Coordinates of C-alpha atoms in Angstrom, one line a residue:
M263 CA 8.2 18.0 19.8
K264 CA 7.0 17.1 16.5
I265 CA 6.3 13.5 15.3
S266 CA 5.5 13.1 11.9
W267 CA 2.3 11.6 10.6
I268 CA 0.2 13.0 14.0
S269 CA 0.9 16.6 14.5
P270 CA -2.6 18.3 15.0
E271 CA -1.4 21.4 12.3
D272 CA 0.1 18.7 9.6
L273 CA -3.4 16.2 10.6
L274 CA -5.6 19.4 9.4
D275 CA -3.8 19.4 6.2
Y276 CA -4.5 16.3 4.9
E277 CA -8.0 16.8 6.1
F278 CA -9.1 19.1 4.0
R279 CA -8.3 17.3 0.9
Q280 CA -9.9 14.5 2.0
A281 CA -12.7 15.8 3.6
E282 CA -13.6 17.6 0.0
D283 CA -13.1 13.5 -2.2
E284 CA -15.7 13.5 0.7
G285 CA -17.6 16.1 -0.4
K286 CA -17.6 18.2 2.1
N287 CA -17.9 22.6 1.7
V288 CA -14.8 23.5 3.8
S289 CA -13.5 26.2 2.0
A290 CA -14.4 29.1 4.3
R291 CA -12.5 26.8 7.0
R292 CA -9.9 26.4 4.5
E293 CA -9.2 30.0 4.7
L294 CA -9.6 31.0 8.1
W295 CA -6.4 27.7 8.9
E296 CA -4.7 29.8 6.0
K297 CA -4.7 33.4 8.1
I298 CA -4.4 31.8 11.9
N299 CA -1.3 29.9 9.8
A300 CA -0.1 33.6 9.0
S301 CA -0.7 34.7 12.1
S302 CA 2.0 35.3 14.9
A303 CA -0.1 32.7 17.1
T304 CA 2.1 30.5 19.1
L305 CA 2.3 26.8 18.2
P306 CA 0.2 26.2 20.9
D307 CA -2.8 28.2 20.3
V308 CA -1.8 26.9 16.3
R309 CA -2.8 22.9 17.2
R310 CA -5.0 24.1 19.9
F311 CA -7.3 25.7 17.4
A312 CA -6.4 22.8 14.2
V313 CA -7.8 20.3 17.1
A314 CA -10.7 22.3 17.5
M315 CA -11.1 22.4 13.6
L316 CA -11.0 18.2 13.4
H317 CA -14.2 17.9 14.9
E318 CA -16.0 20.7 13.1
L319 CA -15.0 18.7 9.7
A320 CA -15.5 15.1 11.0
A321 CA -19.3 16.3 12.2
L322 CA -19.9 17.9 8.6
P323 CA -21.3 14.9 6.4
V324 CA -20.1 12.4 3.9
S325 CA -22.0 13.1 -0.1
D326 CA -24.7 10.7 -0.5
E327 CA -23.8 9.8 -3.0
L328 CA -20.9 8.1 -1.6
Q329 CA -22.9 6.8 0.9
R330 CA -24.4 5.2 -1.2
H331 CA -21.6 4.1 -3.8
E332 CA -19.0 3.5 -1.2
P333 CA -19.6 1.8 2.6
S334 CA -17.5 0.5 5.0
A335 CA -19.7 -2.3 6.3
L336 CA -18.6 -6.1 5.1
E337 CA -22.6 -6.4 4.5
M338 CA -23.3 -3.7 2.1
I339 CA -19.9 -4.3 0.4
R340 CA -21.1 -7.3 -0.6
A341 CA -24.5 -6.8 -1.4
V342 CA -22.8 -3.9 -4.4
R343 CA -19.8 -6.2 -5.8
S344 CA -20.3 -8.1 -8.4
S345 CA -17.5 -11.2 -7.0
S346 CA -15.5 -13.8 -8.6
S347 CA -16.4 -16.4 -11.0
L348 CA -13.2 -18.2 -10.0
S349 CA -13.4 -21.4 -8.1
A350 CA -10.8 -22.7 -5.6
A351 CA -8.9 -25.5 -7.0
V352 CA -7.0 -28.3 -4.9
Q353 CA -3.5 -27.7 -5.0
P354 CA -0.7 -30.9 -4.1
Q355 CA 0.9 -29.0 -1.4
E356 CA 4.7 -28.8 -3.0
M357 CA 2.8 -26.4 -5.3
L358 CA 0.9 -24.4 -2.5
Y359 CA 4.5 -24.0 -1.7
D360 CA 5.4 -22.9 -4.5
K361 CA 3.2 -20.8 -4.9
I362 CA 3.7 -19.0 -1.7
L363 CA 7.1 -18.8 -1.0
G364 CA 7.1 -17.3 -5.1
G365 CA 4.9 -14.3 -3.5
W366 CA 7.0 -14.2 -0.5
L367 CA 9.9 -13.2 -2.6
G368 CA 8.5 -11.6 -5.2
R369 CA 6.9 -9.3 -3.3
A370 CA 10.8 -8.9 -1.7
A371 CA 12.0 -8.1 -5.1
G372 CA 9.7 -5.6 -6.0
C373 CA 9.7 -4.0 -3.0
L374 CA 13.2 -4.1 -2.9
L375 CA 13.8 -2.5 -6.6
G376 CA 11.4 0.8 -5.3
K377 CA 12.7 1.9 -2.2
P378 CA 15.5 4.0 -3.3
V379 CA 13.4 6.6 -5.3
E380 CA 10.6 5.9 -3.0
K381 CA 9.0 9.2 -2.1
I382 CA 11.2 10.9 -5.5
S383 CA 8.7 11.9 -8.0
R384 CA 8.4 10.1 -11.8
Q385 CA 10.1 12.5 -13.9
G386 CA 13.3 12.4 -10.7
I387 CA 13.6 8.8 -11.2
K388 CA 13.8 9.1 -15.2
E389 CA 16.6 11.5 -14.5
I390 CA 17.8 9.7 -12.2
L391 CA 18.7 6.4 -14.3
Q392 CA 19.6 8.0 -17.2
S393 CA 22.2 9.7 -15.8
N394 CA 23.8 6.7 -15.3
G395 CA 22.9 4.7 -18.6
R396 CA 20.3 2.6 -16.4
W397 CA 17.1 3.4 -18.4
P398 CA 13.8 2.0 -19.2
L399 CA 14.9 0.3 -15.6
V400 CA 15.4 -3.8 -16.3
D401 CA 17.6 -4.5 -12.5
F402 CA 17.7 -3.0 -8.9
I403 CA 18.7 0.6 -8.8
T404 CA 22.0 1.2 -8.7
A405 CA 24.8 4.3 -7.8
S406 CA 27.7 2.7 -10.1
D407 CA 28.4 5.8 -12.1
M408 CA 26.0 8.5 -10.7
P409 CA 26.9 12.4 -11.7
Q410 CA 27.2 13.5 -7.9
T411 CA 24.9 16.5 -8.7
V412 CA 22.6 13.4 -9.3
L413 CA 22.7 12.1 -5.8
E414 CA 23.6 15.6 -4.2
K415 CA 19.6 16.4 -5.7
Y416 CA 17.9 12.7 -5.9
P417 CA 19.0 11.6 -1.5
W418 CA 18.2 8.0 -1.0
N419 CA 14.9 7.4 1.2
R420 CA 16.8 7.4 4.6
H421 CA 14.7 4.5 5.6
Y422 CA 17.3 1.3 4.4
G423 CA 17.9 3.2 -0.1
K424 CA 20.8 3.1 0.3
E425 CA 20.9 0.2 1.3
S426 CA 18.7 -1.4 -1.2
L427 CA 20.6 -0.3 -4.2
K428 CA 22.3 -3.1 -6.5
E429 CA 26.2 -3.0 -4.9
N430 CA 24.5 -3.3 -1.1
I431 CA 22.1 -5.6 -1.2
V432 CA 22.8 -8.3 1.2
C433 CA 19.4 -9.6 2.0
M434 CA 16.0 -7.9 2.5
T435 CA 16.4 -4.4 4.7
E436 CA 13.7 -3.5 5.8
D437 CA 10.0 -1.8 5.6
D438 CA 6.6 -2.2 6.3
D439 CA 5.5 -3.9 3.4
M440 CA 7.2 -6.8 5.1
N441 CA 6.8 -6.3 7.8
Y442 CA 2.9 -6.5 7.5
P443 CA 2.9 -9.6 6.0
M444 CA 5.0 -11.3 9.3
L445 CA 2.1 -9.6 11.6
N446 CA -0.6 -11.1 9.3
L447 CA 0.9 -14.2 9.7
R448 CA 1.4 -14.3 13.4
I449 CA -2.0 -13.5 13.9
L450 CA -3.5 -16.3 12.0
E451 CA -0.6 -18.8 14.1
T452 CA -2.2 -17.4 16.8
H453 CA -5.9 -16.8 16.4
G454 CA -6.6 -18.7 12.8
K455 CA -8.4 -17.2 9.9
T456 CA -12.1 -16.2 13.1
F457 CA -9.4 -13.6 14.3
G458 CA -11.4 -10.5 14.5
T459 CA -10.2 -6.7 14.3
E460 CA -9.7 -6.4 18.3
D461 CA -6.6 -9.8 17.5
L462 CA -5.1 -6.9 15.1
A463 CA -4.8 -4.3 17.3
T464 CA -3.5 -6.1 20.1
A465 CA -0.9 -7.9 17.7
W466 CA 0.1 -4.2 16.8
L467 CA 0.6 -3.6 20.2
E468 CA 2.6 -6.0 21.0
N469 CA 5.0 -6.6 18.6
L470 CA 5.0 -3.1 15.9
P471 CA 7.2 -0.4 17.0
V472 CA 5.0 2.8 16.4
L473 CA 7.5 4.3 14.4
S474 CA 7.6 1.7 12.2
T475 CA 4.1 2.4 11.7
F476 CA 3.1 5.6 9.4
T477 CA 0.8 7.8 8.1
A478 CA -3.3 5.8 8.8
E479 CA -0.9 3.2 10.8
R480 CA -0.1 6.0 13.6
V481 CA -2.9 7.5 13.5
A482 CA -4.9 4.5 14.1
Y483 CA -2.0 2.8 17.0
I484 CA -1.9 6.6 18.8
N485 CA -5.8 6.0 19.0
L486 CA -5.5 2.5 20.6
L487 CA -3.3 4.0 22.9
S488 CA -5.4 6.2 23.6
A489 CA -8.4 3.8 24.3
L490 CA -10.1 4.1 21.4
E491 CA -11.8 0.6 19.4
P492 CA -12.0 -0.5 16.5
P493 CA -13.2 1.5 14.3
V494 CA -13.4 4.5 14.9
T495 CA -9.0 4.4 15.4
A496 CA -9.9 4.2 11.5
T497 CA -11.2 7.9 11.6
H498 CA -10.9 9.6 14.2
R499 CA -8.2 12.4 13.5
N500 CA -7.0 9.9 10.5
P501 CA -7.0 12.4 7.4
Y502 CA -5.1 9.1 5.8
R503 CA -7.8 6.5 6.0
E504 CA -7.8 6.6 2.4
W505 CA -4.4 6.3 1.7
I506 CA -2.3 3.2 1.1
G507 CA -1.2 1.9 4.4
A508 CA -4.0 -1.1 4.3
Q509 CA -3.6 -2.0 0.9
I510 CA 0.7 -3.1 1.6
R511 CA -1.4 -5.4 4.5
A512 CA -2.8 -7.3 1.8
D513 CA -0.9 -10.3 0.5
V514 CA -1.1 -13.4 3.5
W515 CA -4.6 -13.5 3.6
G516 CA -4.6 -13.5 -0.2
W517 CA -1.5 -16.7 0.5
V518 CA -4.0 -18.1 2.8
S519 CA -7.8 -18.3 0.3
P520 CA -5.7 -19.7 -3.0
G521 CA -8.4 -20.2 -5.0
R522 CA -10.8 -17.9 -2.9
P523 CA -11.1 -14.0 -3.4
T524 CA -14.5 -13.2 -1.2
Q525 CA -12.5 -15.7 1.9
A526 CA -9.0 -12.9 0.7
A527 CA -11.2 -10.2 1.0
E528 CA -13.2 -10.5 4.1
L529 CA -10.1 -10.8 6.0
A530 CA -8.3 -7.8 4.2
W531 CA -11.8 -6.0 5.0
R532 CA -11.4 -7.5 8.8
D533 CA -7.6 -6.1 8.7
A534 CA -8.1 -2.7 7.2
R535 CA -11.0 -1.8 9.2
L536 CA -8.5 -1.4 11.1
S537 CA -7.4 2.1 10.0
H538 CA -9.7 2.7 6.7
V539 CA -12.5 3.5 5.5
R540 CA -13.7 3.3 2.3
N541 CA -11.2 3.2 -0.3
G542 CA -8.4 2.7 1.6
I543 CA -10.4 -1.2 2.6
Y544 CA -11.0 -1.2 -0.7
G545 CA -7.9 -0.7 -1.8
E546 CA -6.8 -4.2 0.8
M547 CA -10.0 -6.1 -0.6
F548 CA -9.0 -5.8 -4.0
V549 CA -5.2 -6.8 -3.8
A550 CA -5.3 -10.1 -1.4
A551 CA -8.5 -10.9 -4.3
M552 CA -6.1 -10.9 -7.1
V553 CA -3.1 -13.0 -4.5
A554 CA -6.1 -15.5 -4.4
A555 CA -6.9 -15.4 -7.9
A556 CA -3.4 -15.7 -9.3
F557 CA -3.3 -19.7 -7.5
V558 CA -5.2 -21.1 -9.9
T559 CA -5.1 -18.5 -13.9
S560 CA -2.4 -16.8 -14.8
N561 CA -4.9 -14.7 -17.3
I562 CA -3.8 -10.8 -16.2
E563 CA -6.9 -9.7 -17.4
Q564 CA -8.9 -12.2 -14.5
I565 CA -7.2 -11.7 -12.1
V566 CA -7.9 -8.0 -12.0
E567 CA -11.3 -8.5 -12.7
S568 CA -11.3 -10.7 -9.4
G569 CA -9.7 -8.4 -7.3
L570 CA -12.4 -6.0 -8.8
G571 CA -15.1 -8.2 -8.5
E572 CA -14.8 -7.8 -5.2
I573 CA -15.3 -3.8 -4.7
P574 CA -17.8 -1.8 -4.8
P575 CA -18.4 -1.3 -8.5
E576 CA -19.5 2.2 -8.7
S577 CA -16.2 3.4 -5.8
R578 CA -14.0 6.2 -7.3
L579 CA -11.2 2.8 -6.7
A580 CA -13.0 0.4 -8.4
K581 CA -13.4 2.8 -11.6
A582 CA -9.7 4.2 -11.4
V583 CA -9.3 0.4 -11.9
R584 CA -11.4 -0.1 -15.1
F585 CA -9.3 3.5 -16.2
A586 CA -6.3 2.1 -16.2
I587 CA -6.8 -1.5 -17.3
K588 CA -8.7 0.5 -20.8
S589 CA -5.4 2.9 -20.8
A590 CA -3.3 -0.7 -20.6
S591 CA -4.6 -1.6 -23.3
T592 CA -4.5 0.7 -25.7
G593 CA -1.4 -0.8 -27.1
K594 CA 0.7 2.6 -26.6
S595 CA 3.6 3.1 -24.9
W596 CA 3.7 2.6 -20.9
E597 CA 4.9 6.3 -20.5
D598 CA 2.0 7.2 -22.4
V599 CA -0.1 5.1 -20.3
L600 CA 1.4 7.1 -17.6
D601 CA 0.9 10.0 -18.8
R602 CA -3.0 9.2 -18.9
L603 CA -3.1 7.6 -14.9
Y604 CA -1.2 11.3 -14.1
E605 CA -3.7 13.6 -16.3
N606 CA -6.2 10.9 -13.9
F607 CA -5.1 11.0 -10.8
G608 CA -1.7 13.1 -10.3
H609 CA -4.6 15.3 -7.4
Y610 CA -4.1 12.6 -4.9
H611 CA -1.2 12.4 -2.5
W612 CA 2.0 10.0 -3.7
V613 CA 1.0 7.7 -1.2
H614 CA -3.2 7.2 -2.1
T615 CA -5.3 4.1 -2.7
I616 CA -7.1 5.4 -5.4
N617 CA -3.6 6.7 -7.5
N618 CA -1.6 4.2 -6.6
A619 CA -4.3 1.0 -7.2
A620 CA -4.9 1.8 -9.9
L621 CA -1.1 2.7 -11.5
V622 CA -0.7 -1.3 -9.8
A623 CA -3.2 -2.9 -11.8
A624 CA -2.0 -0.2 -15.7
A625 CA 1.5 -2.6 -14.8
L626 CA 0.1 -6.2 -13.9
L627 CA -2.0 -5.8 -17.5
H628 CA 1.2 -4.2 -19.4
G629 CA 3.6 -6.6 -17.5
Q630 CA 1.5 -9.4 -19.3
G631 CA 2.9 -11.6 -16.1
D632 CA 6.5 -10.5 -17.1
Y633 CA 8.3 -10.2 -13.8
E634 CA 10.9 -7.8 -14.6
R635 CA 8.7 -5.9 -16.8
T636 CA 5.8 -5.7 -14.3
I637 CA 7.9 -4.5 -11.3
C638 CA 9.8 -2.7 -13.3
A639 CA 6.9 -0.8 -15.0
V640 CA 5.8 0.0 -12.1
V641 CA 8.4 1.6 -10.4
M642 CA 9.1 3.9 -13.0
G643 CA 6.3 5.2 -12.9
G644 CA 6.6 6.8 -9.5
W645 CA 4.0 7.1 -6.4
D646 CA 5.2 5.0 -3.7
T647 CA 7.4 3.0 -5.1
D648 CA 8.1 0.2 -2.9
S649 CA 5.0 -0.8 -2.2
N650 CA 3.0 -1.0 -5.6
G651 CA 6.3 -2.8 -6.7
A652 CA 6.2 -5.5 -3.7
T653 CA 1.9 -5.3 -4.8
V654 CA 2.2 -6.6 -8.3
G655 CA 6.2 -8.4 -7.5
S656 CA 3.7 -11.0 -5.1
I657 CA 0.9 -11.2 -7.2
I658 CA 3.4 -12.0 -9.8
G659 CA 5.8 -14.5 -7.6
T660 CA 2.4 -15.8 -6.4
M661 CA 0.9 -16.7 -9.8
H662 CA 5.0 -18.1 -11.6
G663 CA 6.1 -20.1 -7.9
A664 CA 9.0 -19.5 -6.6
G665 CA 10.6 -22.1 -9.4
K666 CA 9.9 -19.3 -12.2
L667 CA 11.3 -17.0 -10.2
P668 CA 14.5 -14.9 -12.4
A669 CA 17.6 -15.6 -10.1
K670 CA 19.0 -12.3 -11.0
W671 CA 16.3 -10.8 -8.7
I672 CA 15.8 -13.5 -5.9
T673 CA 19.1 -14.9 -5.3
P674 CA 20.4 -11.5 -3.9
L675 CA 18.1 -11.3 -1.5
N676 CA 19.9 -14.0 -0.1
N677 CA 16.9 -16.0 1.7
R678 CA 16.4 -13.9 4.7
L679 CA 15.1 -10.3 5.5
R680 CA 15.1 -7.5 8.0
S681 CA 12.2 -6.0 11.3
S682 CA 12.1 -3.7 13.7
M683 CA 9.3 -6.9 14.3
K684 CA 9.4 -8.6 17.4
G685 CA 10.5 -11.8 16.4
F686 CA 11.2 -11.8 13.2
D687 CA 14.4 -10.0 12.3
N688 CA 16.5 -12.4 10.4
A689 CA 13.7 -14.8 9.7
T690 CA 14.0 -16.7 6.4
F691 CA 11.6 -16.3 3.1
D692 CA 11.6 -20.4 3.0
D693 CA 10.2 -20.8 6.7
L694 CA 8.0 -18.0 6.1
A695 CA 6.3 -19.5 3.0
K696 CA 6.5 -23.5 5.2
R697 CA 4.4 -20.8 7.8
T698 CA 2.1 -19.7 5.4
V699 CA 1.7 -23.2 3.7
A700 CA 0.3 -24.3 7.6
Q701 CA -2.6 -21.5 7.9
V702 CA -3.7 -23.1 3.9
S703 CA -7.3 -24.7 5.2

């Protein structure tokens, strides 16, 4: 039996890439693994070898440069980050509700836009949209008038991709990008802002089906069931520890911290350390801080800088975001900007944090506050299309508030979302927003 993301042989393949990113010399071990794979060894023997090799790689030291510039401990992150210059502003309850509802709705619509083409390459997305005259993207994706050859070449994402096509939308379909904000809302309702990472771990086990998790979260979940505790849950046999999973869990921390990027980033850190290290943690801190900043400024550059201000400036993530800012500010076409991002970050897995965070930053700057332009740009950019659509949709939705979001994108949601999370299936956006407002202090 093979379960995605946790079989030892798959973990080892991804661990080699992660170890190289951490400055470990793994070439000899990789050659040995390739020989084992090419041999007639049985699957049990291959798996025993993979487990032993995972332990070997874990024991290798991380490069001195990463240890200096990319700490995972909060106090060390704060010691090197520049912090935000924004200050919180007292907001009327009605305005707060509108902005938080805008965040929930904006996140959902952006996620729904990207769901059908998740896992499909940038060029594949372009081919799909061109095949029925929908390039560049300006609306929910449709299969209408699409040639059968294209439909066969690019099957829709099996996780409700077909249900996310324009002609089939009846609500926000289930998605992990929406499950985690709801889970984190429950954490706040249960423990308040003093929650610990262990509280989050318990909430995962109590509310989240294990196969509704992916990559780093699935590994962390299995580690919890094996009686490991945070932060070991983030490192034990977890080659996805710098992938995008934590970044998609950021929004609620920003929504309950209006105008307080530093508070949002700390809450995000407590969440991220359950499953991630270094840039995986920074991705969640970066996004949470941007969401918090979106309450008090409509200056996109300032929003992105607020996120950067909460993470180590010499980290690979911060450098990638600064590169994206520079690329998006050249005045060149969006396709040219994407070419530059792919040239520099295309070697990362399509759900790694670094390349996707750079794409998010570039799309925000390209869109300059226009909701449709921003979510469409980021989805056309490929990589993790639904997660990135959700993230930029949340930031711009929070900035504008629900009342200013285009009905074209929001009405099809029918104020309802599905979930595999205990107690949240068929939740309504207005109720989630009210409950989120109640956690602001």
